[in-house]
PDB file of C-alpha atoms and ligand atoms in Angstrom:
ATOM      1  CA  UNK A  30      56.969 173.138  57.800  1.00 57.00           C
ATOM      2  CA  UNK A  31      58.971 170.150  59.792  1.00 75.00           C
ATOM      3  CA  UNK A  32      62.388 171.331  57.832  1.00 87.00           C
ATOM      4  CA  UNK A  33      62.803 175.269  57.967  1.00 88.00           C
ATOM      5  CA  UNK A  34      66.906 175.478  56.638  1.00 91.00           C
ATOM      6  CA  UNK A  35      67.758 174.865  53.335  1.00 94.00           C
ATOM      7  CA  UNK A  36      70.375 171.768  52.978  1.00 94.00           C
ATOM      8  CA  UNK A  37      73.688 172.879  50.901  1.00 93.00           C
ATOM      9  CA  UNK A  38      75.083 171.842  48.039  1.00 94.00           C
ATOM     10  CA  UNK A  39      75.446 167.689  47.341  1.00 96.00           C
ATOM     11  CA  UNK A  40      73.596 167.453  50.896  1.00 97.00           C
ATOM     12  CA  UNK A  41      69.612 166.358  51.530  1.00 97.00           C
ATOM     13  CA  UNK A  42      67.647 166.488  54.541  1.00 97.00           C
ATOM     14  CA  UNK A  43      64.830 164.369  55.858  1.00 97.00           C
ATOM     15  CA  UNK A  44      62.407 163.857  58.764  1.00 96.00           C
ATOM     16  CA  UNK A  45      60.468 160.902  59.530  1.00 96.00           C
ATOM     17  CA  UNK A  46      57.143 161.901  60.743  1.00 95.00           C
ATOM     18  CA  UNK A  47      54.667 158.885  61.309  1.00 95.00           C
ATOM     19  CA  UNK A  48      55.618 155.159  62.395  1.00 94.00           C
ATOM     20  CA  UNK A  49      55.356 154.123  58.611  1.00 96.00           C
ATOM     21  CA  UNK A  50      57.184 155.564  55.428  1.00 96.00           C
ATOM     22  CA  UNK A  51      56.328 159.067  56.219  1.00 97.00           C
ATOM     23  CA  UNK A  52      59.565 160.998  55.268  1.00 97.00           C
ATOM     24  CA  UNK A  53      59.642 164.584  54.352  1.00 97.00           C
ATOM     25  CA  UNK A  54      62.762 164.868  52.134  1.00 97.00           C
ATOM     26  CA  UNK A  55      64.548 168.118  51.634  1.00 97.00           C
ATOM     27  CA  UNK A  56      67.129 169.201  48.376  1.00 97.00           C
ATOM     28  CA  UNK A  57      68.756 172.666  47.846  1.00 97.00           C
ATOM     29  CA  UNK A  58      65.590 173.190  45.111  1.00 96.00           C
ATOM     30  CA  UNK A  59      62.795 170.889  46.640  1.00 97.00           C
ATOM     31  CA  UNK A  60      60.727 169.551  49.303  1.00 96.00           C
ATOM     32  CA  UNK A  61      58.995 166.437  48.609  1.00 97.00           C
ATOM     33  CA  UNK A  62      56.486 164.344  50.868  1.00 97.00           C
ATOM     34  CA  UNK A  63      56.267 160.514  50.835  1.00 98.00           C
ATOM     35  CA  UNK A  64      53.506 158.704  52.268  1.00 98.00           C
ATOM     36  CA  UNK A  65      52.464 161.588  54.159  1.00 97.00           C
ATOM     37  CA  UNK A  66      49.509 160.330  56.773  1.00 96.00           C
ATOM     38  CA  UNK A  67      49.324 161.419  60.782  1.00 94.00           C
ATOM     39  CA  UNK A  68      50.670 164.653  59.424  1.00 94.00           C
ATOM     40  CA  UNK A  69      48.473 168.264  59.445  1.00 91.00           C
ATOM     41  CA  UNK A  70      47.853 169.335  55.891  1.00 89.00           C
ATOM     42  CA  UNK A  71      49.807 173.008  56.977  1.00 89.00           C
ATOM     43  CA  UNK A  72      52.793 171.194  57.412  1.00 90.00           C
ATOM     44  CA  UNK A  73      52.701 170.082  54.135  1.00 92.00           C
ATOM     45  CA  UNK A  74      51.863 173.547  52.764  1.00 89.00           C
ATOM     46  CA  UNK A  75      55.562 174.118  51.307  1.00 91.00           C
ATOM     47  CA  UNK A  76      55.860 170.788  49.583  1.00 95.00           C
ATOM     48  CA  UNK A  77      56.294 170.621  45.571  1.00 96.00           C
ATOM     49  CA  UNK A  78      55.155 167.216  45.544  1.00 97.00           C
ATOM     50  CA  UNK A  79      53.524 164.199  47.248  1.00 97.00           C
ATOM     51  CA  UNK A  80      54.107 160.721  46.411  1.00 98.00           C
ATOM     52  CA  UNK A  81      52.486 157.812  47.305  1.00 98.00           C
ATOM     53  CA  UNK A  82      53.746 154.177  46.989  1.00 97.00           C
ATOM     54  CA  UNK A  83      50.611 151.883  47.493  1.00 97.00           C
ATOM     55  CA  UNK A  84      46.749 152.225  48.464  1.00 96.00           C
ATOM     56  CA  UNK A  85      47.196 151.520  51.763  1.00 95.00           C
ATOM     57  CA  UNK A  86      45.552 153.307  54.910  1.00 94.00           C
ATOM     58  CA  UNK A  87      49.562 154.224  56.995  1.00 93.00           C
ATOM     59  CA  UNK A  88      50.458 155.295  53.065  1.00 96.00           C
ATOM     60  CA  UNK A  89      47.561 157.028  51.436  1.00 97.00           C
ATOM     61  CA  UNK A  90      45.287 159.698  52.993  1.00 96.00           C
ATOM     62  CA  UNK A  91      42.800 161.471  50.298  1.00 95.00           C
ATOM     63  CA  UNK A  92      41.433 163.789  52.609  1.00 94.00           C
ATOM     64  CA  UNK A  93      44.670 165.034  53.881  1.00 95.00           C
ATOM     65  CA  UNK A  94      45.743 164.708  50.106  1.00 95.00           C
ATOM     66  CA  UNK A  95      42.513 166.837  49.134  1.00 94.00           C
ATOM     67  CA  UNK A  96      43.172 169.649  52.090  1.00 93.00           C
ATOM     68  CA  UNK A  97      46.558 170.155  50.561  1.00 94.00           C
ATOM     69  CA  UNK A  98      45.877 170.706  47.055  1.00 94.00           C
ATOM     70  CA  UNK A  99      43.093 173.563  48.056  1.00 91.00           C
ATOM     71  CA  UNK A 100      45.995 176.136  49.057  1.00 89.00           C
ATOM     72  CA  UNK A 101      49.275 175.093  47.451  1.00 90.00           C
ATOM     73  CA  UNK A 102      50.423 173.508  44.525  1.00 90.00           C
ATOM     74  CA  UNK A 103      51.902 170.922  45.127  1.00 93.00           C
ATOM     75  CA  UNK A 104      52.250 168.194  43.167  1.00 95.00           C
ATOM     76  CA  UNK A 105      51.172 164.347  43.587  1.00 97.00           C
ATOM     77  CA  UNK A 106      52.440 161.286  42.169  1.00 97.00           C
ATOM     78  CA  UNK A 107      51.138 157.894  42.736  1.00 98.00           C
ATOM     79  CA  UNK A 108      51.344 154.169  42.264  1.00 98.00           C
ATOM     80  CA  UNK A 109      48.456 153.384  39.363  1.00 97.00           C
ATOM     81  CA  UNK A 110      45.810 152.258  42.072  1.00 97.00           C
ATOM     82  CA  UNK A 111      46.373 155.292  44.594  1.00 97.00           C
ATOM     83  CA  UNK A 112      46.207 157.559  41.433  1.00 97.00           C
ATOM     84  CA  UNK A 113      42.650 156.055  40.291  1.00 96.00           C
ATOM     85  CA  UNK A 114      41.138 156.812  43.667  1.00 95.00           C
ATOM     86  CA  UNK A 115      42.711 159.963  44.261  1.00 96.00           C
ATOM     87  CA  UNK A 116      40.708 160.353  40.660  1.00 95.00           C
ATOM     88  CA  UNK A 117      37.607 159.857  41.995  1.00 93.00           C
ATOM     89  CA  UNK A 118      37.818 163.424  44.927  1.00 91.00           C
ATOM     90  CA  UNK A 119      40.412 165.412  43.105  1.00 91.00           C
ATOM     91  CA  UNK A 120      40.877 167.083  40.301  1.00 90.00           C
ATOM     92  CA  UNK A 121      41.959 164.255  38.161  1.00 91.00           C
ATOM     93  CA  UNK A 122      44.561 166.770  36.253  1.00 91.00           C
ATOM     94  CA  UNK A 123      46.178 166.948  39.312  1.00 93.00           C
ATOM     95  CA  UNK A 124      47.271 163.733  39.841  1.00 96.00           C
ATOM     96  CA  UNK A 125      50.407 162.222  37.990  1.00 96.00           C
ATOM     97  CA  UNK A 126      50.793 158.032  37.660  1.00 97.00           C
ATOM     98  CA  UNK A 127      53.779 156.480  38.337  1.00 97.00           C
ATOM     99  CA  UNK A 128      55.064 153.155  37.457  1.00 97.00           C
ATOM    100  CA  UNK A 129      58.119 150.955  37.692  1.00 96.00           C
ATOM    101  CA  UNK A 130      61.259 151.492  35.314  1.00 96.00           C
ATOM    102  CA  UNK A 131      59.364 155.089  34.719  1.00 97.00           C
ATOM    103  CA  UNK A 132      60.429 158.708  35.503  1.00 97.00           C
ATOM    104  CA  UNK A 133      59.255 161.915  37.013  1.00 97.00           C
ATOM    105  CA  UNK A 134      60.864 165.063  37.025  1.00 97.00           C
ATOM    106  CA  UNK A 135      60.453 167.623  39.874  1.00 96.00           C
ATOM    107  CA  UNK A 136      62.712 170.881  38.339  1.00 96.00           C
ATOM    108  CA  UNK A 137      66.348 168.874  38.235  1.00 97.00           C
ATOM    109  CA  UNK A 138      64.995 166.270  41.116  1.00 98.00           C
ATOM    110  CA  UNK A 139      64.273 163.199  39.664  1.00 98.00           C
ATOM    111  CA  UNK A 140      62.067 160.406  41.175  1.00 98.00           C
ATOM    112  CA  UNK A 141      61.829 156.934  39.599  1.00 98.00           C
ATOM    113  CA  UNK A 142      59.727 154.382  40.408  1.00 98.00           C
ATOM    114  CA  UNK A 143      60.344 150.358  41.288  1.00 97.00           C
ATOM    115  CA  UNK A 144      58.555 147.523  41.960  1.00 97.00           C
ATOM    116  CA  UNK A 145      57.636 146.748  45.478  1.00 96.00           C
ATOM    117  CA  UNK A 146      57.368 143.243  47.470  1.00 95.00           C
ATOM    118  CA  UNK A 147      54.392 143.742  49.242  1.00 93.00           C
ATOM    119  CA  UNK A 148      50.559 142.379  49.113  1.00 92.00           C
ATOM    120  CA  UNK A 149      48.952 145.925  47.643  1.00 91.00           C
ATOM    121  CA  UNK A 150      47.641 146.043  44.388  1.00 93.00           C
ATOM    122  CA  UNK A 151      50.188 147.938  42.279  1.00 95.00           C
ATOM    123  CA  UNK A 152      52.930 149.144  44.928  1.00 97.00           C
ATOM    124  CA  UNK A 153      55.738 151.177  43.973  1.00 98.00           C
ATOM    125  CA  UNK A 154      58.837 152.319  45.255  1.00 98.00           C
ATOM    126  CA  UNK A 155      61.205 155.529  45.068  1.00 98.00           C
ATOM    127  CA  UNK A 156      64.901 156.209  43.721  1.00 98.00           C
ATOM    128  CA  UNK A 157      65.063 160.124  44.027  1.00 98.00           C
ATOM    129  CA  UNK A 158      67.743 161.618  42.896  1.00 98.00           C
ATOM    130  CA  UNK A 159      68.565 165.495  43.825  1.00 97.00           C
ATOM    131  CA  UNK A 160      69.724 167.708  41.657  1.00 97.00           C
ATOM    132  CA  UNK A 161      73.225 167.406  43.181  1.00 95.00           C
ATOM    133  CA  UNK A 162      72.930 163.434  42.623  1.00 96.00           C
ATOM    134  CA  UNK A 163      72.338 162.485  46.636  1.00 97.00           C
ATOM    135  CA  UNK A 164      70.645 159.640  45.956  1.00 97.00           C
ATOM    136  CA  UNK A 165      67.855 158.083  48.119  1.00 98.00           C
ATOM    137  CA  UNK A 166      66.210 154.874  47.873  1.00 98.00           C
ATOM    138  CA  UNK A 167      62.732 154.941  49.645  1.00 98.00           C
ATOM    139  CA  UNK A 168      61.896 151.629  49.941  1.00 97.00           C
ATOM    140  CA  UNK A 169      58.265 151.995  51.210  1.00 96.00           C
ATOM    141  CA  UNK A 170      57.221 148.977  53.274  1.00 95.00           C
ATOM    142  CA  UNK A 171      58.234 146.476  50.746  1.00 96.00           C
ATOM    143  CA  UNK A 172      60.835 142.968  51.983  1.00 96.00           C
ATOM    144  CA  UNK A 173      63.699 142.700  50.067  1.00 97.00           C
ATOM    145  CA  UNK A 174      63.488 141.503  46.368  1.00 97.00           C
ATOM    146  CA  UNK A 175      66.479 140.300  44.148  1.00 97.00           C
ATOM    147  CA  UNK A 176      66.517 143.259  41.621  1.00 97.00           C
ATOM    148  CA  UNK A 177      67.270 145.702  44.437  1.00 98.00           C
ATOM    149  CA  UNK A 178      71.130 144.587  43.705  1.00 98.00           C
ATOM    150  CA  UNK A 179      70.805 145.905  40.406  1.00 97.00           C
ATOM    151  CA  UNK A 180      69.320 149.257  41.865  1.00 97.00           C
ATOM    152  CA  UNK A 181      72.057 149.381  44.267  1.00 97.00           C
ATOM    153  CA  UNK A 182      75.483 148.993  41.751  1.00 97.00           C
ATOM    154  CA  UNK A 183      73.235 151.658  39.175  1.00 97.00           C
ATOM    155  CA  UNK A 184      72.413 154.122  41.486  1.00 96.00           C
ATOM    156  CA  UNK A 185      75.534 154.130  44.150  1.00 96.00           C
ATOM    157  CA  UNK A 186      72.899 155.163  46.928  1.00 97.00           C
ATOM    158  CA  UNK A 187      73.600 157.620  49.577  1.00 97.00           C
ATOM    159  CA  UNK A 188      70.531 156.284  51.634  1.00 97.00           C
ATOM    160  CA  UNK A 189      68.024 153.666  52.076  1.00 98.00           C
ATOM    161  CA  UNK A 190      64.940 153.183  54.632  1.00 98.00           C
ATOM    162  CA  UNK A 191      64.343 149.867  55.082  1.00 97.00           C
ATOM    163  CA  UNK A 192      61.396 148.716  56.947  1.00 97.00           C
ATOM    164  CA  UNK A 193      61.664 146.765  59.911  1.00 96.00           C
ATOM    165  CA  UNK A 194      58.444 146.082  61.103  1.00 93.00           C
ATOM    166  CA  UNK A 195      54.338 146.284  61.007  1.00 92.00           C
ATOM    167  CA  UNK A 196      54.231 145.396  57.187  1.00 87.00           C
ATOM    168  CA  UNK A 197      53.549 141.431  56.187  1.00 89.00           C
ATOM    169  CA  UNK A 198      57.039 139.696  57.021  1.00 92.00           C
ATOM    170  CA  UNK A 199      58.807 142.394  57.453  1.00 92.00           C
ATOM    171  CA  UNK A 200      61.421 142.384  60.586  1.00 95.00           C
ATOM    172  CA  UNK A 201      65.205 143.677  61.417  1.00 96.00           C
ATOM    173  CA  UNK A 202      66.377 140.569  59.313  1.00 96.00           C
ATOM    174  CA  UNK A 203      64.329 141.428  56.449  1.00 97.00           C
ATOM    175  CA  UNK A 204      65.056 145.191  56.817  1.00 97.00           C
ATOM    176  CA  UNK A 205      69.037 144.686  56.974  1.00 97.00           C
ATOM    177  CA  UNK A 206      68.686 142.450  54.008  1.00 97.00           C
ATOM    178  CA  UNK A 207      67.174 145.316  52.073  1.00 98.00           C
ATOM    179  CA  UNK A 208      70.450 147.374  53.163  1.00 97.00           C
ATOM    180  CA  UNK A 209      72.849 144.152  52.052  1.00 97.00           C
ATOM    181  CA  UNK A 210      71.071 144.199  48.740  1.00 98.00           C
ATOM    182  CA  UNK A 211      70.990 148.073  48.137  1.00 97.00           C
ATOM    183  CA  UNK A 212      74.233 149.045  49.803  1.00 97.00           C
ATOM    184  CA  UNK A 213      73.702 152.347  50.682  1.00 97.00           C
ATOM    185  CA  UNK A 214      76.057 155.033  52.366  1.00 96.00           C
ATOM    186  CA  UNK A 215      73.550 155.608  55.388  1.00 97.00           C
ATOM    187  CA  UNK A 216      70.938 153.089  56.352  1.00 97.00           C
ATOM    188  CA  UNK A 217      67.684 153.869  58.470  1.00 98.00           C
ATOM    189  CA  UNK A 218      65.418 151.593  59.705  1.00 97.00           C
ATOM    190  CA  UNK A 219      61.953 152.705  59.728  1.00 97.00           C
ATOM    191  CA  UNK A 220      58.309 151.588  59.678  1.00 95.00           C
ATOM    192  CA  UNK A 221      57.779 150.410  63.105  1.00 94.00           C
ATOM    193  CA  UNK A 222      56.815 151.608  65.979  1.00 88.00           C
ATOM    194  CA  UNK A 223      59.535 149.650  68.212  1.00 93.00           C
ATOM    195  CA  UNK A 224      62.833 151.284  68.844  1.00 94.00           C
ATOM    196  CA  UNK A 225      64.325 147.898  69.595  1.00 95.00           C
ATOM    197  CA  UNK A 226      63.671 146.566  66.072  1.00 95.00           C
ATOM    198  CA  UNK A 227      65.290 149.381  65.254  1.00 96.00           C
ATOM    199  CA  UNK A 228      68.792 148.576  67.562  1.00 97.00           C
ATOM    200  CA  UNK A 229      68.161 145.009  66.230  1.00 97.00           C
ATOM    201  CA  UNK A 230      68.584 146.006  62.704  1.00 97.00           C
ATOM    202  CA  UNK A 231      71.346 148.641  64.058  1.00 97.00           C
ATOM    203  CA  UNK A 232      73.207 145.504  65.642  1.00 97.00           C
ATOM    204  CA  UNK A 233      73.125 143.495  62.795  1.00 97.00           C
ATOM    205  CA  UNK A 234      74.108 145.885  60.540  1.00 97.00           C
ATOM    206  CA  UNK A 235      77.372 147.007  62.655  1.00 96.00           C
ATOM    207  CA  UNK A 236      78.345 143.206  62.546  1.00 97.00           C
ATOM    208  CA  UNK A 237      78.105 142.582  58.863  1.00 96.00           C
ATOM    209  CA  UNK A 238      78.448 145.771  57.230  1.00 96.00           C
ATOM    210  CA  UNK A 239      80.461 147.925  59.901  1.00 94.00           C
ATOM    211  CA  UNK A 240      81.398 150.725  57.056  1.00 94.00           C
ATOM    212  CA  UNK A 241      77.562 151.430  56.491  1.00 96.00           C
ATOM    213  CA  UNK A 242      76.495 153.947  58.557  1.00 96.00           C
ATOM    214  CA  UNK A 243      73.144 153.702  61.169  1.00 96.00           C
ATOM    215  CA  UNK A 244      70.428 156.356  61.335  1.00 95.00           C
ATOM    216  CA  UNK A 245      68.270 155.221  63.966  1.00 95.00           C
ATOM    217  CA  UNK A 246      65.773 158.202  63.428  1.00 94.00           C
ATOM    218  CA  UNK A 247      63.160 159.869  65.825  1.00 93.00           C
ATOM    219  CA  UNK A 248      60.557 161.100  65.340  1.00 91.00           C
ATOM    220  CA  UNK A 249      59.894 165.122  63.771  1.00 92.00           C
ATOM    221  CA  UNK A 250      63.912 165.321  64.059  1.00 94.00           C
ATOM    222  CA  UNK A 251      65.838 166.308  61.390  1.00 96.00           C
ATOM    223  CA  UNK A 252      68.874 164.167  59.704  1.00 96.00           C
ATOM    224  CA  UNK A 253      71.080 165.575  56.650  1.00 96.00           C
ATOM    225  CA  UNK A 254      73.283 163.078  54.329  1.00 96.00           C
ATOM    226  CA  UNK A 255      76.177 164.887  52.221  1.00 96.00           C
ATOM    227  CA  UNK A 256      76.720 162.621  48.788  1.00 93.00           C
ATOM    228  CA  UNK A 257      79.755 160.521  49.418  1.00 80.00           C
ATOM    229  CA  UNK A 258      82.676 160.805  47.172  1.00 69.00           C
TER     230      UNK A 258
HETATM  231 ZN1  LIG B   4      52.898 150.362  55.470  1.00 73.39          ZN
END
């Protein structure tokens, strides 16, 4: 398991573990995976659920998705399209849909589902919200859309990932737009496998929005974000 300590109260913790979305996201009560792929199903074995945002090869892995479910279980959520093919080699009973403006309770974590802005078939992405309220916007590998404003002022986010590379479009600009829009506490720029489009989006962030702090994570390394006031 990437995260052995338990975060404490009104604090979450999170690795990134692949050069996509792959974040393993610890609460007090829960350990959730997102986008796991280029992980080992064992260190997945202590996860109470899996979601998936889109269909996509660096976002969805049945196998690895299949290997899990044989010795733990956890449970998986997934965009409509991911859902229906993870349907077709696992027990379908197993598998929970998600879609946007809907809700999905983990014990008192809650994850809710948005659109996406990204050329997959029904992409989603994730507000979670722990059961102290640290909110966290996992924004997949989707640009920035308009309605993230409105997620932003409802949901007072603690942190966003924003993608700044390898998805259609997507770049530092795009990714720092996604933090304008969203205005979280803590920002991290993920989804690439280029550390300088990460100090690019780092830059530009520190010049227009110098009270939002930077997570430029690595790799298997573990980052914790207390709820702001
Ligand atoms: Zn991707």
């Amino acid at each position: 398991m990437p995260i052995q300590n338990t975060p404490e109260k009104n604090t979450i913790m999170f690795v990134w573990f692949n050069r996509y979305a792959g974040i393993i996201l610890k609460t007090p009560s829960k350990t959730l995976a997102i986008d796991p792929v280029d992980i080992k199903p064992r260190s997945l074995q202590k996860t109470d659920a899996i979601l998936v945002s889109h269909e996509h090869y660096d976002h969805l892995d049945q196998r690895l998705i299949g290997e899990t479910l044989k010795t733990s279980n956890c449970r998986v959520i997934a965009d409509p399209t991911s859902a229906k093919s993870l349907r077709s080699t696992i027990p379908p009973d197993r598998i929970e849909e998600i879609q946007p403006g809907t809700e999905i309770k983990i014990g008192e974590v809650s994850i809710r589902a948005e659109k996406s802005k990204h050329p997959a078939a029904q992409p989603v992405t994730f507000v979670i919200t722990s059961e102290d309220g640290v909110k966290i916007f996992h924004t997949s590998d989707s640009l920035p859309f308009p309605e993230m404003v409105a997620i932003g002022e409802r949901e007072k986010l603690d942190v966003t990932f924003c993608t700044v590379g390898i998805a259609p479009g997507a770049s530092p600009e795009t990714g720092f737009e996604i933090a304008r829009l969203t205005k979280p506490q803590v920002a991290v720029p993920y989804h690439t496998s280029s550390v300088d489009s990460q100090k690019k989006f780092s830059e530009i962030l520190k010049a227009q929005m110098p009270r939002t702090a930077c997570f430029i994570p690595e790799q298997n390394k573990i980052y914790e974000v207390t709820k702001r006031r």
